[in-house]
mmCIF file of C-alpha atoms in Angstrom:
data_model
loop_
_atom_site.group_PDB
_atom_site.id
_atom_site.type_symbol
_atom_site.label_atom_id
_atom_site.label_comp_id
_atom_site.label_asym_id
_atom_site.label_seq_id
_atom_site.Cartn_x
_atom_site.Cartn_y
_atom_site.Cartn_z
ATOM 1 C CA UNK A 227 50.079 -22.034 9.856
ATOM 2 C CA UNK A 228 53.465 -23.716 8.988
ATOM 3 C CA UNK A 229 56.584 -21.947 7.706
ATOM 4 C CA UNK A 230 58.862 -23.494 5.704
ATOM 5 C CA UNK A 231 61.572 -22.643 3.590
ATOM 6 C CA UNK A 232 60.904 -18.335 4.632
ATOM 7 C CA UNK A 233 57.345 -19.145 3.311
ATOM 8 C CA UNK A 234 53.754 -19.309 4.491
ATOM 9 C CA UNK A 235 50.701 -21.505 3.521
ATOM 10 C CA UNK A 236 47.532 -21.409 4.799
ATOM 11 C CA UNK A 237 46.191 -24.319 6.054
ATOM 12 C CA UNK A 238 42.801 -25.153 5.140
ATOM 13 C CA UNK A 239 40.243 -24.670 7.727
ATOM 14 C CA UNK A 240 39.045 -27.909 9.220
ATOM 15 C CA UNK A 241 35.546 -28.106 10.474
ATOM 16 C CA UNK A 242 33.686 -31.595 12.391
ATOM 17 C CA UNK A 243 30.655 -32.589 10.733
ATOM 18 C CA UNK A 244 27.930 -34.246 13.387
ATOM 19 C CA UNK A 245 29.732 -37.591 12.625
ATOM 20 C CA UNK A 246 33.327 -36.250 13.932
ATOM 21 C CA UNK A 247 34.540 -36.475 10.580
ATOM 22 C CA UNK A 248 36.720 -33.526 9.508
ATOM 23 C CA UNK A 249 35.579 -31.470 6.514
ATOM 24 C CA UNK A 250 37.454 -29.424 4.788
ATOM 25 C CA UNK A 251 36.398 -25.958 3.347
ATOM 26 C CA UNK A 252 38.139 -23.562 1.702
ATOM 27 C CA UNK A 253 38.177 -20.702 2.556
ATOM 28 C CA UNK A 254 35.885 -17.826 0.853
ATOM 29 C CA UNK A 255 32.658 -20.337 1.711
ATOM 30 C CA UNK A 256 33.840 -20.414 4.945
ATOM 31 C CA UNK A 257 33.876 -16.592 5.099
ATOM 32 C CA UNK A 258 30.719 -16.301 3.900
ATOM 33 C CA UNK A 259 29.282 -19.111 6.193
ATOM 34 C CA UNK A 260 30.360 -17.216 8.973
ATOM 35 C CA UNK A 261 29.089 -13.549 7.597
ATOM 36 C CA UNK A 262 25.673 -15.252 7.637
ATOM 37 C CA UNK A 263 25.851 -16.514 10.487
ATOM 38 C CA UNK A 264 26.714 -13.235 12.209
ATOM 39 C CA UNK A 265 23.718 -11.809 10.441
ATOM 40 C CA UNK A 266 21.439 -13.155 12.670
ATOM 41 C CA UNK A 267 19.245 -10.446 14.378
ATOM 42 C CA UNK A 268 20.364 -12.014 17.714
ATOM 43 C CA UNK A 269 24.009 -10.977 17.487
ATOM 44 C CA UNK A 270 22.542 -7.136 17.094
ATOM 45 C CA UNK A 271 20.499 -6.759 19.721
ATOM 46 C CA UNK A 272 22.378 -4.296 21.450
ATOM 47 C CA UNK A 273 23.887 -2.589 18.838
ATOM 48 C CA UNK A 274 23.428 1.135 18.699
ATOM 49 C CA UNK A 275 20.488 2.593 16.871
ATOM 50 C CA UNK A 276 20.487 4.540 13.457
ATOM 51 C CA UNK A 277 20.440 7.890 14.552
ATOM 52 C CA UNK A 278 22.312 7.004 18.023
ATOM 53 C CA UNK A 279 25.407 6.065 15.347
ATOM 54 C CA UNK A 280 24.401 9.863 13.399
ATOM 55 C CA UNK A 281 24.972 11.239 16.184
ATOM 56 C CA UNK A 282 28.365 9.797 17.355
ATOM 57 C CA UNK A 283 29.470 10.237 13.809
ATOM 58 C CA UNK A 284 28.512 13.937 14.286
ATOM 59 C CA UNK A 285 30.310 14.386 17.672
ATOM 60 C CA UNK A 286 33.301 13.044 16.110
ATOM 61 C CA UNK A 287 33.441 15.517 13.248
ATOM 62 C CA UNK A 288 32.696 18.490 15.710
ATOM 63 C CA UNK A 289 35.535 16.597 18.060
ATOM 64 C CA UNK A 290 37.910 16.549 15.205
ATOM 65 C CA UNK A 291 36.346 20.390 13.863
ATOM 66 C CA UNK A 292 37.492 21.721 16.952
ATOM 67 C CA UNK A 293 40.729 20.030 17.099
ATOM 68 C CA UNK A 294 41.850 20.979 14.065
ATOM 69 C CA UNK A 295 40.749 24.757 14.734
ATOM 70 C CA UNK A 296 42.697 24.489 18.394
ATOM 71 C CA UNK A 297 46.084 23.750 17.012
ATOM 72 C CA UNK A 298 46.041 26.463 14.456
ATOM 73 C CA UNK A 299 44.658 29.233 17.072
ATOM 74 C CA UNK A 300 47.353 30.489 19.199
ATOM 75 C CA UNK A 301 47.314 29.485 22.617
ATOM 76 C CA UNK A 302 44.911 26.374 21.437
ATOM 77 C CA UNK A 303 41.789 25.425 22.782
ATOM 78 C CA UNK A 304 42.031 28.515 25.398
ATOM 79 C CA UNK A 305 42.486 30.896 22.173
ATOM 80 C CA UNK A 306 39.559 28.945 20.334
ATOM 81 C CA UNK A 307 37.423 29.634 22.861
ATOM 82 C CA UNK A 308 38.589 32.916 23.579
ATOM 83 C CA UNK A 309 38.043 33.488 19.784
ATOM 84 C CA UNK A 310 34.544 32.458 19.595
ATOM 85 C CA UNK A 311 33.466 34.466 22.864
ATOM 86 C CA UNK A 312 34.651 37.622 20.949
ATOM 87 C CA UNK A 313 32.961 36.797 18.084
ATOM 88 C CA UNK A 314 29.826 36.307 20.164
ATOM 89 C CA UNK A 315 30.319 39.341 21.943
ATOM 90 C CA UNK A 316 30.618 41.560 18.139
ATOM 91 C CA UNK A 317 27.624 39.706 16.782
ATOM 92 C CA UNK A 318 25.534 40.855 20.168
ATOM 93 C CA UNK A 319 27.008 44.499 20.203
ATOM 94 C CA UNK A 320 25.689 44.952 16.370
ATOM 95 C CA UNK A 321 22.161 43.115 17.119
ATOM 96 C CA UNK A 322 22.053 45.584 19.674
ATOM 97 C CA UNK A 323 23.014 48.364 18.280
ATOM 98 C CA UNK A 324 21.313 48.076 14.775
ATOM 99 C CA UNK A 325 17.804 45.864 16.079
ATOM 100 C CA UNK A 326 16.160 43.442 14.101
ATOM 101 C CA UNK A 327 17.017 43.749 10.408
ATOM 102 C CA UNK A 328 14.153 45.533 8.807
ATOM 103 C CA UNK A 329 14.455 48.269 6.080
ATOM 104 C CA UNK A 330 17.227 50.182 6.665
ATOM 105 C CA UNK A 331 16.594 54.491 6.334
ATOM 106 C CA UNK A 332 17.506 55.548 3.392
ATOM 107 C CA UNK A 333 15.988 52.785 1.496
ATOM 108 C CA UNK A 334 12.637 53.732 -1.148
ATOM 109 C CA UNK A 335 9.512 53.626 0.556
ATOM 110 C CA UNK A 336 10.523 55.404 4.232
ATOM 111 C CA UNK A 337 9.639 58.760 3.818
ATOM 112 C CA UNK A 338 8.975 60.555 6.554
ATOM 113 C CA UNK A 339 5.069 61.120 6.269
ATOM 114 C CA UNK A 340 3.352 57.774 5.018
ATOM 115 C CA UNK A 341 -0.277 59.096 4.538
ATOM 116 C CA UNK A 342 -1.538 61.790 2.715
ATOM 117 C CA UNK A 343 -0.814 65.516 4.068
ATOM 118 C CA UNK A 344 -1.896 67.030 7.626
ATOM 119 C CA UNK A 345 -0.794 70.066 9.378
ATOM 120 C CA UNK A 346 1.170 69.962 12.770
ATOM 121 C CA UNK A 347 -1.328 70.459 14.862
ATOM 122 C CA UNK A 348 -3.057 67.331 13.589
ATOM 123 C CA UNK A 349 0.179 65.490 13.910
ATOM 124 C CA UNK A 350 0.529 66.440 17.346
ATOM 125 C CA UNK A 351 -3.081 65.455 18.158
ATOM 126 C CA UNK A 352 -2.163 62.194 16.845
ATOM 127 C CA UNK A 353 0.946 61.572 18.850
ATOM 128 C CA UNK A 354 -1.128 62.314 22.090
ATOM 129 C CA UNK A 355 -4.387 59.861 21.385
ATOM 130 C CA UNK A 356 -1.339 57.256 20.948
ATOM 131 C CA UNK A 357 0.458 58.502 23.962
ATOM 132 C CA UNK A 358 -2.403 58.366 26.511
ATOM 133 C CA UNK A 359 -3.011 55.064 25.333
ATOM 134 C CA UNK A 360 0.515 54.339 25.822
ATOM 135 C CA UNK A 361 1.133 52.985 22.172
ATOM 136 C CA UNK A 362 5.062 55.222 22.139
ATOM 137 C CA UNK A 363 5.897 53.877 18.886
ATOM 138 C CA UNK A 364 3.210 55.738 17.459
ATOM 139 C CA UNK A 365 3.402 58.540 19.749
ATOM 140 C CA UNK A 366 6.907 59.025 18.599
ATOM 141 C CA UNK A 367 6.354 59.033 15.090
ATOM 142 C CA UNK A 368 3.833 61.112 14.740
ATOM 143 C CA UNK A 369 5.537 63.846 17.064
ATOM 144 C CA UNK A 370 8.788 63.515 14.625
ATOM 145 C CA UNK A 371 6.310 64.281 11.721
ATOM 146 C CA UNK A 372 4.658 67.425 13.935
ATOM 147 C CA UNK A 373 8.503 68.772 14.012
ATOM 148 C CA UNK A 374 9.007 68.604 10.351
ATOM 149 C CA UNK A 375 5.756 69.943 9.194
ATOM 150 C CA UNK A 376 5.499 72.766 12.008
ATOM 151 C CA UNK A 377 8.900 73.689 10.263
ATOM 152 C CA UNK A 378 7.482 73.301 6.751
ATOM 153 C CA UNK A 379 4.673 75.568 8.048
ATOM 154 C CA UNK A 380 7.205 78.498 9.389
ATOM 155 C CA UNK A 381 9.208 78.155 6.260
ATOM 156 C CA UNK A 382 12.389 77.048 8.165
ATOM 157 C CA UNK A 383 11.789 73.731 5.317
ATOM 158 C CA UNK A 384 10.893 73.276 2.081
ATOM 159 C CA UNK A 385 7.795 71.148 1.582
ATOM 160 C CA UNK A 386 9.437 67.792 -0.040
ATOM 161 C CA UNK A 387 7.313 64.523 -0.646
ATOM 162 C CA UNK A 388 9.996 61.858 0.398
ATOM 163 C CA UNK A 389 11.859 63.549 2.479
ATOM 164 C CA UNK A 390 13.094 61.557 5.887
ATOM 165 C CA UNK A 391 13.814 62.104 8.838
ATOM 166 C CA UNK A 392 17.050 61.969 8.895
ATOM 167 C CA UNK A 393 17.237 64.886 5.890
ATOM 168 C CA UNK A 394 14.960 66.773 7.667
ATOM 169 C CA UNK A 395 16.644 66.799 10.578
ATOM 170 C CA UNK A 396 20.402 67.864 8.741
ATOM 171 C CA UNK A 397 18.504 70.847 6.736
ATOM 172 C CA UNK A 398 16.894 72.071 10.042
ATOM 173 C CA UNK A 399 19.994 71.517 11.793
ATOM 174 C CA UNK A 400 21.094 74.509 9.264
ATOM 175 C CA UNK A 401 18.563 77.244 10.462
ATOM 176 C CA UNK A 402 18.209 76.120 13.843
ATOM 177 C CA UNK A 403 21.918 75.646 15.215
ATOM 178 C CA UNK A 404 21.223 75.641 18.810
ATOM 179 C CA UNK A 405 18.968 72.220 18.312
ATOM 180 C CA UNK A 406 20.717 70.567 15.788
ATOM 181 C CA UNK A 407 22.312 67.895 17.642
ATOM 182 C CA UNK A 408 18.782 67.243 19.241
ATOM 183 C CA UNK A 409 17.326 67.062 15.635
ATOM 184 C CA UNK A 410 19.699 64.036 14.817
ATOM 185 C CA UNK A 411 19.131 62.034 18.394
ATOM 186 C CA UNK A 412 15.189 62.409 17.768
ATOM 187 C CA UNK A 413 15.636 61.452 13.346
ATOM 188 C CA UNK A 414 17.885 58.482 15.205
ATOM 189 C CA UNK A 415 14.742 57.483 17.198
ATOM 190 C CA UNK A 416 12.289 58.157 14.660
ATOM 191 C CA UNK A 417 14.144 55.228 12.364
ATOM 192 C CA UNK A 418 15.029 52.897 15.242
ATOM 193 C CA UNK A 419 10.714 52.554 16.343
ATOM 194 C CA UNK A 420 10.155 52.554 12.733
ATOM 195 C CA UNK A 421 12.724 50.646 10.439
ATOM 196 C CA UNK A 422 15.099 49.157 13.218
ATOM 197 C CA UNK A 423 12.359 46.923 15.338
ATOM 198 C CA UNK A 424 13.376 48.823 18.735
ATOM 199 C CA UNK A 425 10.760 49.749 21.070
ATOM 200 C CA UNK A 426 9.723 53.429 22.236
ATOM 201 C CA UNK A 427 8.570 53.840 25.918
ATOM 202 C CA UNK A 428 7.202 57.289 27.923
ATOM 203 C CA UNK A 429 10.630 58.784 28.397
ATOM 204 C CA UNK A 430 11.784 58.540 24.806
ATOM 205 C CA UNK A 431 8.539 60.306 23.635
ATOM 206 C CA UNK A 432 8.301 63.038 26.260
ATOM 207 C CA UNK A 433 12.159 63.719 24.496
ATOM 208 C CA UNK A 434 10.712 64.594 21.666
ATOM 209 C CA UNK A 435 7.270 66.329 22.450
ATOM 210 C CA UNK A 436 10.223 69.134 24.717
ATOM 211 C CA UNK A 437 12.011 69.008 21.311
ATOM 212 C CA UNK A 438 8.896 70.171 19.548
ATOM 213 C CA UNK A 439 7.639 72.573 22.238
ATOM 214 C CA UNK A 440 11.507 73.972 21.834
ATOM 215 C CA UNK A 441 11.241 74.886 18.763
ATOM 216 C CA UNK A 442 8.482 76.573 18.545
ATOM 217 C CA UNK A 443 9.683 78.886 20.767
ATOM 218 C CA UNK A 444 13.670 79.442 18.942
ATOM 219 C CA UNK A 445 13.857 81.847 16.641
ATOM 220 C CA UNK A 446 15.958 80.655 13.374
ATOM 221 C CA UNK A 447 19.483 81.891 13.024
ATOM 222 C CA UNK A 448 20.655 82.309 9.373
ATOM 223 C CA UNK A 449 24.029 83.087 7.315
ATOM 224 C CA UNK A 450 24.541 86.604 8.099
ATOM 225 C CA UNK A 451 27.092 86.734 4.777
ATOM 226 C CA UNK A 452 23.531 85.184 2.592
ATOM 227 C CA UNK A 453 21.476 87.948 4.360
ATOM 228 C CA UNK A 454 24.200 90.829 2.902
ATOM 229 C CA UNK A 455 24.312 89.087 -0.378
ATOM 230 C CA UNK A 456 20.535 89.276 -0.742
ATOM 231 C CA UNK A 457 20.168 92.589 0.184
ATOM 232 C CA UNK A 458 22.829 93.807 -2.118
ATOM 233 C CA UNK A 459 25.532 94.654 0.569
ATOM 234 C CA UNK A 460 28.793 93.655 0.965
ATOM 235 C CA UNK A 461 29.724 90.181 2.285
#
């Protein structure tokens, strides 16, 4: 390259033929002489692999992901992570708390009794043929529906088709004070075995069989002002 006069000019590129002569080529042929030459398989051999280069590509986006996220979290890559851990922590509480996503109560189709009608006693037969074979799902259920149709049978509930559990347990809260709160932890249970993909065992079930055996011994407890008003006196 010579400059002369504040100017450059390329100087042709001067190649030896076999007979030392010099040839001169110009200079896009000469590109492409070389750009076939460095085609040849043997000047690849050790390049990386198709999905060796995906995967450096990939690690350079995540690289630059997490980069970019680092300088706008406060306290950079410590806050990142510290970010994400949280995040991980609130996505495991709720799994936890809420099981695998199934139906959630409330929605059509979970009422409380799925087959066709049986009496209490039958209910409670049921729960222990699945408790002695230790099948606590089961047992559970069918000793929530034993509760709510032993209180359809004493009149403490009116017979409903659809009702579930959860209703039950809020309208029997009403005559039956003293067990209300237990009424809502054993509707709770009832929904988590049956719509929430959590697992019963022994100690969950026996819960709710002392439940039952409860109250069938309490005696309801109603508005005293209602009882007055029905019976013409004053509230």
């Amino acid at each position: 390259m010579t400059v002369t006069g504040g100017t450059t000019a390329a100087l042709p590129t001067h190649l030896l033929a076999d007979g030392e002569v010099p040839v001169d080529i110009s200079r896009i042929p000469a590109r492409e002489a070389a750009e076939r030459e460095l085609s040849d398989p043997m000047y690849h051999q050790n390049d990386p692999s198709l999905l060796q280069r995906g995967l450096d590509r990939f690690w350079e986006w995540l690289d630059g992901l997490f980069a970019t996220a680092s300088q706008a979290t406060p306290g950079g890559v410590l806050g990142l992570v510290a970010v994400v851990v949280v995040v991980v922590a609130l996505v495991a509480a709720l799994w936890w708390r809420l099981g695998t996503p199934h139906r959630a109560p409330g929605s059509s189709g979970d009422s409380l009794f799925a087959d066709g009608p049986r009496t209490a006693g039958e209910h409670r037969e049921a729960a222990a043929r699945h408790a002695a074979a230790g099948r606590w799902n089961e047992a559970v259920q069918e000793r929530m529906r034993a509760i709510v149709r032993s209180l359809e049978e004493r009149t403490l509930l009116d017979p409903r088709p659809g009702r579930t559990a959860d209703e039950a347990a809020a309208e029997a809260g009403r005559s039956l004070p003293s067990h209300a709160d237990d009424l809502r932890l054993t509707a709770r249970v009832f929904d988590d075995v049956t719509y929430g993909g959590r697992t019963a065992d022994e100690a969950a079930y026996r819960r709710v069989e002392e439940l039952d055996s409860a109250l069938e011994r309490t005696r309801p407890t109603f508005d005293a002002s209602a009882d007055a008003s029905a019976a013409g006196a004053p509230a």
